[in-house]
mmCIF file of C-alpha atoms in Angstrom:
data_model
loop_
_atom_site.group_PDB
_atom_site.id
_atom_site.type_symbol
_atom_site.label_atom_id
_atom_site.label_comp_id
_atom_site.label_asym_id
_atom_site.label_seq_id
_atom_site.Cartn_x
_atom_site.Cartn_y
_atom_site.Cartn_z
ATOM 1 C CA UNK A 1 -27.831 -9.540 2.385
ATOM 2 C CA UNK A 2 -25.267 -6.836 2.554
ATOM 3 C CA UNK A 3 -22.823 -7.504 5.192
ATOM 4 C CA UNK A 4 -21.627 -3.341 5.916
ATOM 5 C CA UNK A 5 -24.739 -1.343 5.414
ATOM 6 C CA UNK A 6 -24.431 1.890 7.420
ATOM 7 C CA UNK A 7 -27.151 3.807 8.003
ATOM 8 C CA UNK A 8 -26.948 7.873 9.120
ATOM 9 C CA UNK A 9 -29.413 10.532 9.912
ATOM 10 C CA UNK A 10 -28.806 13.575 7.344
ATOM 11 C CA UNK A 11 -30.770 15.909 9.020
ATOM 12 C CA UNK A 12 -29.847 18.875 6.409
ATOM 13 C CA UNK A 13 -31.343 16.691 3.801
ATOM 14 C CA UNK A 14 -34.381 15.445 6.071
ATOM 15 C CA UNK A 15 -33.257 11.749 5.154
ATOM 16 C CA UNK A 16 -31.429 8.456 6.699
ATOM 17 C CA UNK A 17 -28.824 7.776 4.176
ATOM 18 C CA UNK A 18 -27.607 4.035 3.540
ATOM 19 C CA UNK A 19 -24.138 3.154 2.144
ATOM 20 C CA UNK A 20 -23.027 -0.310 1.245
ATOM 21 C CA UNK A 21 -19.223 -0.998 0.835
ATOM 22 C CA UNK A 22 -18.838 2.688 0.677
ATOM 23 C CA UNK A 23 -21.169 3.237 -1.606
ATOM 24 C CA UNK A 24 -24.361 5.799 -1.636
ATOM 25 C CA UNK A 25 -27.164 2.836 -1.546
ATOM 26 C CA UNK A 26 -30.658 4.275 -0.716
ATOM 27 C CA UNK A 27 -32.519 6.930 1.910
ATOM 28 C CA UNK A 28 -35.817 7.035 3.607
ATOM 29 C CA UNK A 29 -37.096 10.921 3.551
ATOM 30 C CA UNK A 30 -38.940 11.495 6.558
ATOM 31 C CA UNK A 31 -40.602 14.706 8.085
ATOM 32 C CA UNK A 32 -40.196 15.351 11.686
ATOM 33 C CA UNK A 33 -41.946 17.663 14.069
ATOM 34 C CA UNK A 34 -42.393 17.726 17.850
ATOM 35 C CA UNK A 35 -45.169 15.162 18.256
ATOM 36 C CA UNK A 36 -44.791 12.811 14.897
ATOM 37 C CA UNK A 37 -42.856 11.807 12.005
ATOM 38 C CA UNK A 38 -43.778 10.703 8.883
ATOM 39 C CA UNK A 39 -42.082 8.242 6.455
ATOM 40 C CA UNK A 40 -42.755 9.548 3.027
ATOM 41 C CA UNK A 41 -40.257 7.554 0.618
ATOM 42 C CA UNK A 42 -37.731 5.091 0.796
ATOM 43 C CA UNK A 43 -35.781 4.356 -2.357
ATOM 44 C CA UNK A 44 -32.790 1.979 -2.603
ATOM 45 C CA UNK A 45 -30.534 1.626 -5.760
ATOM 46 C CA UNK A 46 -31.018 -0.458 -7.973
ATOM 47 C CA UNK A 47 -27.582 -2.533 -7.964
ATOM 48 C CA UNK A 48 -28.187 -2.806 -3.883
ATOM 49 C CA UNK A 49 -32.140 -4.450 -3.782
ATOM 50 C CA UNK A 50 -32.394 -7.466 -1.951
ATOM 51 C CA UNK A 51 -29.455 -6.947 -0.225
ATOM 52 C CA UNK A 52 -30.975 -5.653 3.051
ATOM 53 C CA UNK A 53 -30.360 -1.867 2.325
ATOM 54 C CA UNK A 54 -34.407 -1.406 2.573
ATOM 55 C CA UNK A 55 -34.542 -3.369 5.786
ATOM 56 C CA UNK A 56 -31.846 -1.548 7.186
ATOM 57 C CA UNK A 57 -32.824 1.579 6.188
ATOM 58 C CA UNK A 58 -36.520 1.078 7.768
ATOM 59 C CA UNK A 59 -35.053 -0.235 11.250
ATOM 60 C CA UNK A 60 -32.516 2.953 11.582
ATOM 61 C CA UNK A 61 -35.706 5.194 10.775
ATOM 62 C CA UNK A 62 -37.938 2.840 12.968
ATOM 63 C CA UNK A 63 -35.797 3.290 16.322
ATOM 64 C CA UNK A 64 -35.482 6.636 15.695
ATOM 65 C CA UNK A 65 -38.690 7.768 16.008
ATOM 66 C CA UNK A 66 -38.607 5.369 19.200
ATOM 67 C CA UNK A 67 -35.900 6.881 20.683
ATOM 68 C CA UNK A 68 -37.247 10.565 20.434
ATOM 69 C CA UNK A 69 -40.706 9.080 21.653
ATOM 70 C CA UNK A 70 -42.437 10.016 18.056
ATOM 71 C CA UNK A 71 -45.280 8.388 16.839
ATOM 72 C CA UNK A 72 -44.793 7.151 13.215
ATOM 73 C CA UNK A 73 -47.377 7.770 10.283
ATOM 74 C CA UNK A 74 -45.534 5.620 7.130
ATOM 75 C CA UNK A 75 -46.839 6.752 4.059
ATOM 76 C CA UNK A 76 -44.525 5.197 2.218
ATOM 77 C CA UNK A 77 -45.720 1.327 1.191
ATOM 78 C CA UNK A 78 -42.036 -0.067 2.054
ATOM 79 C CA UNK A 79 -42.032 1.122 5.451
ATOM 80 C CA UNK A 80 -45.475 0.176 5.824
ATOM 81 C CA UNK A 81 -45.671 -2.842 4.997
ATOM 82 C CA UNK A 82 -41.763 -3.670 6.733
ATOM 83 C CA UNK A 83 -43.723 -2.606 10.239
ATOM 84 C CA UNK A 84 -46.699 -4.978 9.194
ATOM 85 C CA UNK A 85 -43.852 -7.799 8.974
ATOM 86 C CA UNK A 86 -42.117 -6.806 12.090
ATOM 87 C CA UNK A 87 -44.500 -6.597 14.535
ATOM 88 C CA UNK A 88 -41.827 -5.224 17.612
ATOM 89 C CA UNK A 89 -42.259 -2.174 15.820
ATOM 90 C CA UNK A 90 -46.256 -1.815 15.851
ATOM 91 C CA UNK A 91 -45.821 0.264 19.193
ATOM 92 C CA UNK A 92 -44.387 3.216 17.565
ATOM 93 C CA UNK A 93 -47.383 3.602 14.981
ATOM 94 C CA UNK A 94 -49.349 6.340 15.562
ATOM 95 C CA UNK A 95 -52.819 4.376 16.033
ATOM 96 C CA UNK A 96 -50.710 2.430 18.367
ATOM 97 C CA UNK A 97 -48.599 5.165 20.022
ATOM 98 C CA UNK A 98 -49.921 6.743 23.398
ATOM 99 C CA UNK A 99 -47.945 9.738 24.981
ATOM 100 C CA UNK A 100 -47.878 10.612 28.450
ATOM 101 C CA UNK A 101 -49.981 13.927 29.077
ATOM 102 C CA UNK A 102 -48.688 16.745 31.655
#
């Protein structure tokens, strides 16, 4: 696992960016609107798989959408299946995600 993985929001680019020892190392692309987001692709360089770039990636993305209060839909099979492995997250699925009506 990579020791320094920082992970940003690039909102201009509609992506979380990860760098690894200063180096551009993957992003998850997500769309965002008022009441969801949605995880489309996740791609992580090939010299920095399985080194925890992915999993990093998915739990900047992940507690994003939980801090704006967003329901996720994760198209993309990596984030899917890292919420089916990490059940904490399961709330902030979108079959699992209940908002408070007015």
């Amino acid at each position: 696992m990579c020791t320094s993985v920082t992970v940003t929001d690039a909102a201009d680019r509609s992506r979380f960016e990860a760098r690894a020892g200063g180096e551009f190392a993957g992003f998850c692309r997500y769309i965002r609107t008022a009441d969801l987001v949605v995880y489309p692709h996740t791609e992580v360089e090939p010299a920095f798989e399985g080194k925890g770039v992915g999993g990093a990636l998915a739990h900047a993305a992940l507690d994003d959408a939980r801090e704006r209060n967003l329901p996720v839909i994760a198209t993309c099979l990596f984030i899917a299946g890292w919420m089916r492995r990490h059940p904490e997250y399961q709330d902030v699925a979108y079959q699992n995600h209940s908002r408070v009506s007015d």
